[in-house]
Coordinates of C-alpha atoms and ligand atoms in Angstrom, one line a residue:
M9 CA 0.0 0.0 0.0
N10 CA 1.0 3.6 -0.5
I11 CA 0.7 5.5 2.7
L12 CA 0.7 9.2 3.4
I13 CA 1.3 10.6 6.9
L14 CA 0.4 14.3 7.6
G15 CA 2.5 16.3 10.1
S16 CA 6.1 17.1 10.9
G17 CA 6.8 16.4 14.5
G18 CA 8.3 13.7 16.7
R19 CA 4.9 12.0 16.8
E20 CA 4.9 11.7 13.0
H21 CA 8.5 10.5 13.0
A22 CA 7.5 7.7 15.4
L23 CA 4.5 6.8 13.3
A24 CA 6.6 6.8 10.2
W25 CA 9.2 4.6 11.8
K26 CA 6.5 2.1 12.8
I27 CA 4.5 2.2 9.6
A28 CA 7.7 2.0 7.5
A29 CA 8.4 -1.4 9.2
S30 CA 5.0 -2.8 8.2
P31 CA 5.1 -5.5 5.5
L32 CA 1.9 -3.8 4.1
T33 CA 3.7 -0.6 3.3
T34 CA 4.9 -0.3 -0.3
K35 CA 5.8 3.3 -0.3
L36 CA 5.6 5.8 2.5
Y37 CA 5.3 9.6 2.2
C38 CA 5.1 12.3 4.8
A39 CA 3.9 15.8 4.4
P40 CA 5.7 18.1 5.2
G41 CA 7.9 15.8 7.4
N42 CA 11.4 16.6 8.8
A43 CA 15.0 15.5 8.5
G44 CA 14.4 12.4 10.7
I45 CA 11.2 11.4 8.9
A46 CA 13.2 11.7 5.6
Q47 CA 15.1 8.5 6.7
E48 CA 11.8 6.5 6.7
A49 CA 9.6 8.2 4.1
E50 CA 9.7 10.5 1.1
C51 CA 8.9 14.0 2.4
V52 CA 6.6 16.1 0.3
A53 CA 6.4 19.9 0.7
L54 CA 2.6 20.2 0.9
D55 CA 0.7 22.7 2.9
I56 CA -1.5 20.4 4.9
A57 CA -4.0 23.1 5.6
D58 CA -4.7 23.1 1.8
H59 CA -7.0 20.1 1.7
Q60 CA -7.4 20.3 -2.1
A61 CA -3.6 20.1 -2.6
V62 CA -3.5 17.1 -0.3
I63 CA -6.2 15.4 -2.3
A64 CA -4.4 16.2 -5.6
F65 CA -1.2 14.7 -4.3
C66 CA -3.0 11.5 -3.0
K67 CA -4.5 11.0 -6.5
D68 CA -1.2 11.6 -8.2
A69 CA 0.8 9.3 -5.9
K70 CA -2.0 6.7 -5.8
I71 CA -2.2 6.9 -2.0
D72 CA -4.2 4.1 -0.4
F73 CA -4.4 5.3 3.1
V74 CA -3.7 8.6 4.9
V75 CA -2.8 9.0 8.6
V76 CA -3.4 12.4 10.1
G77 CA -1.0 13.4 12.9
P78 CA -2.0 16.9 14.3
E79 CA -5.4 18.2 15.6
V80 CA -5.6 21.4 13.5
P81 CA -6.4 19.6 10.1
L82 CA -8.7 17.2 11.9
V83 CA -10.7 19.9 13.4
A84 CA -10.7 21.7 10.0
G85 CA -12.3 18.6 8.5
I86 CA -9.5 17.0 6.5
V87 CA -10.8 13.5 7.0
D88 CA -14.3 14.5 5.7
D89 CA -12.7 16.1 2.6
L90 CA -10.3 13.2 1.8
E91 CA -13.0 10.6 2.4
A92 CA -15.4 12.5 0.1
A93 CA -12.6 12.3 -2.5
G94 CA -12.5 8.5 -2.1
I95 CA -9.3 8.4 -0.1
K96 CA -9.3 6.2 3.1
T97 CA -8.1 8.2 6.0
F98 CA -7.3 7.5 9.7
G99 CA -8.9 10.0 12.0
P100 CA -12.1 11.5 13.2
T101 CA -14.5 13.5 11.1
K102 CA -14.9 17.3 11.8
W103 CA -18.0 16.7 13.8
A104 CA -16.4 14.0 16.0
A105 CA -13.2 16.1 16.3
R106 CA -15.2 18.6 18.4
L107 CA -14.2 16.4 21.3
E108 CA -10.9 18.3 21.1
G109 CA -12.1 21.3 19.2
S110 CA -14.7 22.4 21.7
K111 CA -14.3 22.0 25.4
G112 CA -17.9 23.0 26.0
F113 CA -19.1 20.2 23.6
T114 CA -17.1 17.6 25.5
K115 CA -18.3 18.8 28.9
D116 CA -21.9 18.6 27.8
L117 CA -21.3 15.1 26.3
C118 CA -19.9 14.0 29.7
K119 CA -22.7 15.5 31.7
A120 CA -25.4 13.9 29.4
N121 CA -23.7 10.5 29.7
N122 CA -22.5 10.5 33.3
I123 CA -18.9 10.4 32.3
P124 CA -16.9 11.6 35.4
T125 CA -15.4 15.1 34.9
A126 CA -15.1 18.3 36.9
A127 CA -18.3 20.3 37.6
Y128 CA -18.4 23.2 35.1
E129 CA -20.4 26.0 33.4
R130 CA -20.1 27.5 29.9
F131 CA -19.9 31.3 29.4
K132 CA -20.1 33.7 26.6
S133 CA -19.8 36.8 28.8
G134 CA -17.1 37.9 31.1
D135 CA -19.4 39.4 33.7
L136 CA -21.4 36.2 34.1
A137 CA -18.2 34.2 34.2
K138 CA -16.8 36.4 37.0
D139 CA -20.0 36.1 39.0
Y140 CA -19.6 32.4 38.8
V141 CA -16.0 32.4 39.9
R142 CA -16.8 34.6 42.8
K143 CA -19.6 32.3 43.9
R144 CA -17.6 29.1 43.3
G145 CA -14.3 30.3 44.8
A146 CA -10.7 29.3 44.1
P147 CA -8.8 27.3 43.0
I148 CA -10.7 27.1 39.8
V149 CA -9.9 26.4 36.1
V150 CA -10.7 28.8 33.3
K151 CA -10.5 27.3 29.7
A152 CA -11.0 28.8 26.2
D153 CA -13.6 26.7 24.3
G154 CA -11.6 26.2 21.1
L155 CA -8.1 25.0 20.1
A156 CA -5.3 27.2 21.6
A157 CA -2.2 25.3 21.0
G158 CA -2.0 24.2 24.6
K159 CA -2.3 27.7 26.0
G160 CA -6.0 27.9 26.6
V161 CA -6.1 26.7 30.2
V162 CA -5.5 28.7 33.3
V163 CA -5.5 26.9 36.7
A164 CA -6.2 29.9 38.9
A165 CA -5.1 29.7 42.6
T166 CA -7.1 32.8 43.5
V167 CA -10.4 34.4 42.3
E168 CA -8.4 37.5 41.1
E169 CA -6.2 35.2 38.9
A170 CA -9.3 33.6 37.5
E171 CA -10.9 37.0 36.7
A172 CA -7.7 38.1 35.0
A173 CA -7.8 34.9 32.9
I174 CA -11.4 35.6 31.9
D175 CA -10.5 39.1 30.8
M176 CA -7.4 37.9 28.9
M177 CA -9.4 35.2 27.0
F178 CA -12.3 37.5 26.1
S179 CA -10.0 40.3 25.0
G180 CA -8.0 38.3 22.6
G181 CA -5.0 37.3 24.8
L182 CA -4.9 33.9 23.0
G183 CA -4.7 35.5 19.5
D184 CA -8.3 35.3 18.5
K185 CA -10.9 36.5 21.0
A186 CA -12.4 33.6 22.8
W187 CA -16.2 33.6 22.1
E188 CA -16.9 31.1 24.7
I189 CA -15.1 29.8 27.8
V190 CA -15.6 26.9 30.2
I191 CA -15.0 27.3 33.9
E192 CA -14.6 24.2 36.0
D193 CA -13.7 22.9 39.4
C194 CA -10.1 22.1 40.1
L195 CA -9.4 18.4 40.4
V196 CA -6.8 17.0 42.8
G197 CA -4.8 13.9 42.1
E198 CA -2.1 12.5 39.6
E199 CA -2.4 13.1 36.0
A200 CA -2.1 10.4 33.3
S201 CA -2.9 10.0 29.7
F202 CA -4.7 7.1 28.2
F203 CA -5.0 6.2 24.5
A204 CA -7.5 4.0 22.7
L205 CA -8.1 3.2 19.1
C206 CA -11.8 3.6 18.1
D207 CA -13.7 2.3 15.0
G208 CA -16.9 4.1 15.7
D209 CA -18.3 1.3 17.9
T210 CA -15.4 -0.6 19.5
A211 CA -12.6 0.9 21.5
L212 CA -9.3 -1.0 21.8
P213 CA -7.1 0.3 24.6
L214 CA -3.5 1.0 23.6
A215 CA -1.5 2.3 26.5
S216 CA -1.1 4.8 29.3
A217 CA 1.6 7.5 29.6
Q218 CA 2.6 10.5 31.6
D219 CA 4.3 13.6 30.4
H220 CA 6.2 16.5 31.9
K221 CA 4.8 19.8 30.7
R222 CA 7.0 22.2 32.6
V223 CA 10.2 23.3 31.1
F224 CA 12.6 23.0 34.1
D225 CA 13.6 20.2 36.4
G226 CA 11.3 19.6 39.4
D227 CA 8.3 20.4 37.1
K228 CA 9.0 24.1 37.4
G229 CA 8.8 27.0 34.9
P230 CA 6.3 27.7 32.2
N231 CA 4.3 25.1 30.4
T232 CA 5.5 23.6 27.1
G233 CA 4.2 21.2 24.5
G234 CA 5.9 18.5 26.7
M235 CA 9.6 18.0 27.7
G236 CA 9.4 14.2 28.1
A237 CA 7.2 11.2 28.7
Y238 CA 7.1 7.6 29.7
T239 CA 4.8 4.6 29.3
P240 CA 3.1 2.8 31.0
A241 CA 2.1 5.2 33.8
P242 CA 2.7 3.3 37.0
I243 CA -0.6 4.8 38.5
M244 CA -2.5 3.1 35.6
T245 CA -3.0 -0.3 37.0
E246 CA -5.0 -3.0 35.1
A247 CA -8.0 -2.2 37.3
M248 CA -7.6 1.6 36.6
N249 CA -7.3 1.0 32.9
K250 CA -10.5 -1.0 33.0
R251 CA -12.3 1.8 34.9
V252 CA -11.2 4.4 32.3
M253 CA -12.5 2.1 29.5
D254 CA -15.8 1.4 31.3
E255 CA -16.5 4.8 32.7
I256 CA -15.0 7.2 30.2
V257 CA -13.9 5.8 26.8
I258 CA -16.6 3.3 26.0
P259 CA -19.5 5.7 27.1
T260 CA -17.9 8.4 24.9
V261 CA -17.7 6.2 21.8
Q262 CA -21.3 5.0 22.4
A263 CA -22.6 8.5 22.9
L264 CA -21.1 9.7 19.6
K265 CA -22.4 6.6 17.8
K266 CA -25.8 7.3 19.2
A267 CA -25.6 10.9 18.0
G268 CA -24.9 9.7 14.5
A269 CA -21.4 10.8 14.3
P270 CA -19.2 7.8 15.2
F271 CA -15.7 8.5 16.4
K272 CA -13.0 6.8 14.4
G273 CA -9.3 7.4 15.2
V274 CA -7.3 7.6 18.4
L275 CA -9.0 8.9 21.4
F276 CA -6.5 10.5 23.9
A277 CA -8.0 11.0 27.3
G278 CA -6.3 13.4 29.7
L279 CA -7.1 12.1 33.1
M280 CA -6.8 13.1 36.7
I281 CA -6.7 10.0 38.9
T282 CA -8.4 11.3 42.0
K283 CA -9.1 9.5 45.3
D284 CA -12.6 8.7 43.9
G285 CA -11.3 7.3 40.7
P286 CA -10.5 8.6 37.2
Q287 CA -11.9 12.0 36.0
L288 CA -11.7 13.2 32.4
I289 CA -9.7 16.5 32.2
E290 CA -10.0 16.7 28.4
Y291 CA -10.0 14.8 25.2
N292 CA -7.6 15.0 22.3
V293 CA -8.6 13.3 19.0
R294 CA -5.1 12.3 17.9
F295 CA -2.0 10.6 19.1
G296 CA -0.1 12.5 21.8
D297 CA 3.3 14.2 21.3
P298 CA 5.7 13.0 22.9
E299 CA 3.6 10.1 24.3
T300 CA 3.4 8.4 20.8
Q301 CA 7.1 8.3 20.6
V302 CA 7.3 6.0 23.6
I303 CA 4.2 4.0 22.9
M304 CA 5.4 3.0 19.4
L305 CA 8.6 1.7 21.1
R306 CA 6.6 -0.7 23.2
M307 CA 4.2 -1.8 20.4
M308 CA 5.2 -5.3 19.1
S309 CA 2.3 -5.7 16.6
D310 CA 2.1 -4.0 13.2
L311 CA 0.4 -0.7 13.7
L312 CA -0.9 -0.2 10.2
P313 CA -3.6 -3.0 10.1
A314 CA -4.9 -1.6 13.4
L315 CA -5.2 1.9 11.9
I316 CA -6.9 0.5 8.9
A317 CA -9.3 -1.6 11.0
A318 CA -10.2 1.5 13.0
R319 CA -11.0 3.3 9.7
D320 CA -13.0 0.3 8.4
G321 CA -15.0 -0.4 11.6
Q322 CA -13.3 -3.7 12.1
L323 CA -11.6 -3.4 15.5
K324 CA -13.9 -5.8 17.2
H325 CA -11.7 -8.9 16.8
F326 CA -8.4 -7.1 16.8
D327 CA -5.7 -7.6 19.3
L328 CA -2.3 -5.9 19.7
R329 CA 0.8 -7.3 21.3
W330 CA 3.2 -5.2 23.5
Y331 CA 6.7 -5.6 24.8
P332 CA 6.5 -5.8 28.6
D333 CA 9.2 -3.1 28.9
A334 CA 8.8 0.6 29.9
A335 CA 9.9 3.4 27.5
L336 CA 10.9 6.9 28.2
T337 CA 11.7 9.9 26.0
V338 CA 13.7 13.1 26.8
V339 CA 12.9 16.1 24.7
M340 CA 15.9 18.1 23.6
A341 CA 14.8 21.7 22.9
A342 CA 16.5 24.8 21.6
K343 CA 17.8 27.1 24.4
G344 CA 15.2 29.8 25.2
Y345 CA 12.2 27.5 24.4
P346 CA 9.3 27.9 25.1
G347 CA 10.3 31.6 24.6
S348 CA 12.3 32.8 21.7
Y349 CA 15.1 30.7 20.4
K350 CA 17.6 30.4 17.6
K351 CA 17.1 28.2 14.5
G352 CA 19.7 26.7 12.2
T353 CA 22.2 25.5 14.9
V354 CA 24.1 22.3 14.1
I355 CA 23.5 19.0 15.9
N356 CA 26.2 16.3 15.9
G357 CA 26.6 12.9 17.4
L358 CA 23.1 11.6 16.6
D359 CA 24.3 8.4 14.9
Q360 CA 26.5 7.4 17.9
A361 CA 23.7 8.1 20.2
A362 CA 21.2 6.0 18.3
Q363 CA 23.6 3.1 18.4
L364 CA 23.2 2.6 22.2
D365 CA 21.1 -0.3 23.4
G366 CA 17.4 0.2 23.3
V367 CA 17.7 3.7 22.0
E368 CA 15.7 5.3 19.2
I369 CA 15.9 9.0 18.3
F370 CA 12.8 10.7 16.8
H371 CA 13.2 14.1 15.3
A372 CA 10.7 17.0 15.8
G373 CA 12.0 20.4 14.6
T374 CA 14.9 19.5 12.4
R375 CA 16.0 19.9 8.8
S376 CA 18.9 18.9 6.7
D377 CA 21.4 21.5 5.7
N378 CA 24.3 20.5 3.4
G379 CA 24.5 17.1 5.0
S380 CA 24.2 18.4 8.6
I381 CA 21.1 18.1 10.8
V382 CA 20.2 21.5 12.1
A383 CA 17.5 22.7 14.6
N384 CA 14.4 24.1 13.0
G385 CA 12.0 24.6 15.9
G386 CA 11.6 24.8 19.7
R387 CA 11.3 21.1 20.5
V388 CA 13.9 19.5 18.3
L389 CA 14.7 15.9 19.3
N390 CA 13.0 13.0 21.2
V391 CA 15.7 10.8 22.6
C392 CA 13.8 7.6 23.5
A393 CA 14.8 4.4 25.1
R394 CA 13.2 1.1 26.2
G395 CA 14.2 -0.7 29.4
K396 CA 12.9 -3.3 31.9
T397 CA 11.9 -0.5 34.2
V398 CA 11.4 3.3 33.8
A399 CA 14.7 3.8 35.6
E400 CA 16.6 1.6 33.1
A401 CA 14.9 3.4 30.2
Q402 CA 15.8 6.8 31.8
A403 CA 19.5 5.8 32.2
R404 CA 19.7 4.7 28.6
A405 CA 17.9 7.8 27.3
Y406 CA 20.3 10.1 29.2
A407 CA 23.4 8.1 28.0
A408 CA 22.2 8.9 24.5
V409 CA 21.5 12.5 25.3
D410 CA 25.2 12.8 26.5
K411 CA 26.5 11.6 23.2
I412 CA 24.6 14.3 21.3
D413 CA 26.7 17.4 20.7
W414 CA 24.4 20.4 20.4
Q415 CA 25.7 23.6 22.1
D416 CA 22.4 25.4 21.6
G417 CA 20.1 22.7 23.0
F418 CA 19.0 21.7 26.5
C419 CA 16.8 19.1 28.2
R420 CA 15.4 18.3 31.6
R421 CA 17.5 15.9 33.7
D422 CA 14.6 14.4 35.7
I423 CA 12.2 12.9 33.2
G424 CA 10.4 10.0 34.8
W425 CA 11.1 11.0 38.4
Q426 CA 7.6 10.2 39.7
A427 CA 7.5 6.7 38.1
I428 CA 11.1 6.0 39.3
A429 CA 10.1 7.0 42.9
R430 CA 7.2 4.6 42.7
E431 CA 9.4 1.8 41.3
Q432 CA 11.9 2.3 44.2
N433 CA 9.1 2.3 46.8
R434 CA 7.9 -1.1 45.5
R435 CA 11.2 -2.7 46.0
Ligands
AMP1 P1 -5.6 20.8 29.1 O1 -5.1 21.7 28.0 O2 -7.1 20.8 29.2 O3 -4.9 19.5 29.0 O4 -5.1 21.4 30.4 C1 -3.8 21.6 30.6 C2 -3.4 21.3 32.0 O5 -4.2 22.0 33.0 C3 -3.8 19.8 32.4 O6 -2.8 18.9 31.9 C4 -3.9 19.9 33.9 O7 -2.6 19.9 34.5 C5 -4.5 21.3 34.1 N1 -6.0 21.1 34.3 C6 -6.9 21.3 33.4 N2 -8.1 21.1 33.9 C7 -7.9 20.9 35.2 C8 -8.8 20.7 36.3 N3 -10.1 20.7 36.2 N4 -8.3 20.5 37.5 C9 -7.0 20.5 37.7 N5 -6.1 20.7 36.7 C10 -6.5 20.9 35.5
LIG2 N1 1.5 15.6 25.1 C1 0.3 16.3 25.1 C2 -0.3 16.4 23.7 O1 0.0 15.8 22.8 O2 -1.3 17.2 23.7

């Protein structure tokens, strides 16, 4: 089969690495891709926001199956457009992608189906939102309704902070003016991510993971797109995975089926594991980045037939096999990230690093420049490793980081600390 992956990050490199290894793959393309993806696939300089250009390429290159990485094209309806043109595509329709595209939509769906999530209200006016915040008290969480590239959530410790967040969102502080916000109670517990493939009716659990969103060691500093991750999340025991499937994922898939807009693709549940059990923080309708990089390392089975089965409504009898190991990734970012940073700085030592036992390096913001790999974004590399424990995976990943010679890059030194502390307590 001829396969096209859409996207250019570490997530897409991991998907390309896995799909390139499938015996079903004849030719793999990625648009627009990056320097690492170019080792697995032919990169095509397409603007993936231009759906007609993507369709034209698919027809030209006789693409049999498209895998969409990021949320923006999903929420913009690229799956609907490709499918309407007769091109089989992995991912949810525009309607179903509202699970990520509108927080209010998801909260209402949860309420109507008794899916555990924080108590909330939706607001279109700052004054009413502030009245609610004053009545409810702090801490409290203020969220823009639509996509905000990870910047649309403020966990406010005080009422004043919440009021400032409301003003910021309604006055265009996130770029576009928010036209609706959600205010919800603050949940207390440990966060985890959970991934399931869905075919509109059946949901097949993939794996759990945890990521580190803050830029500095000790989970300090501003939020980022993610500085590292590991899988599985030790807090996600078999029993907890089952509760998440029964109480959150399956009711969601069934609710969307009943509404006549079945969800096909990967459902990524952001969870808070509270003392009363799992609560949904939010849904994403795509693979996580950097969680996918580590989940792919643990997947023994061929990914491609599972993605096709999700698209075709055939997951019911599907099974996936996994390595029992843990996997961990350390993100290397350009100095200054998540603020301003330099592009074009040279990275050496990648081949030596990738030769270490259990190590795999996935590229995010990189490009080739006269035979060198240069940084081309904020988050630049995912240095990943498998190990028998999270501690072993961590040691291997940092051994690889230390072989990489990139003066203008940095990484956190404590990825996995929470899981490793749990492993040590168990001994
Ligand atoms: P989101 O963009 O919805 O994933 O939110 C970003 C982060 O905000 C989450 O990963 C949580 O750390 C935090 N957060 C969001 N909603 C809540 C909540 N109701 N209670 C506590 N923390 C939250
Ligand atoms: N790692 C979080 C995300 O992909 O949104």
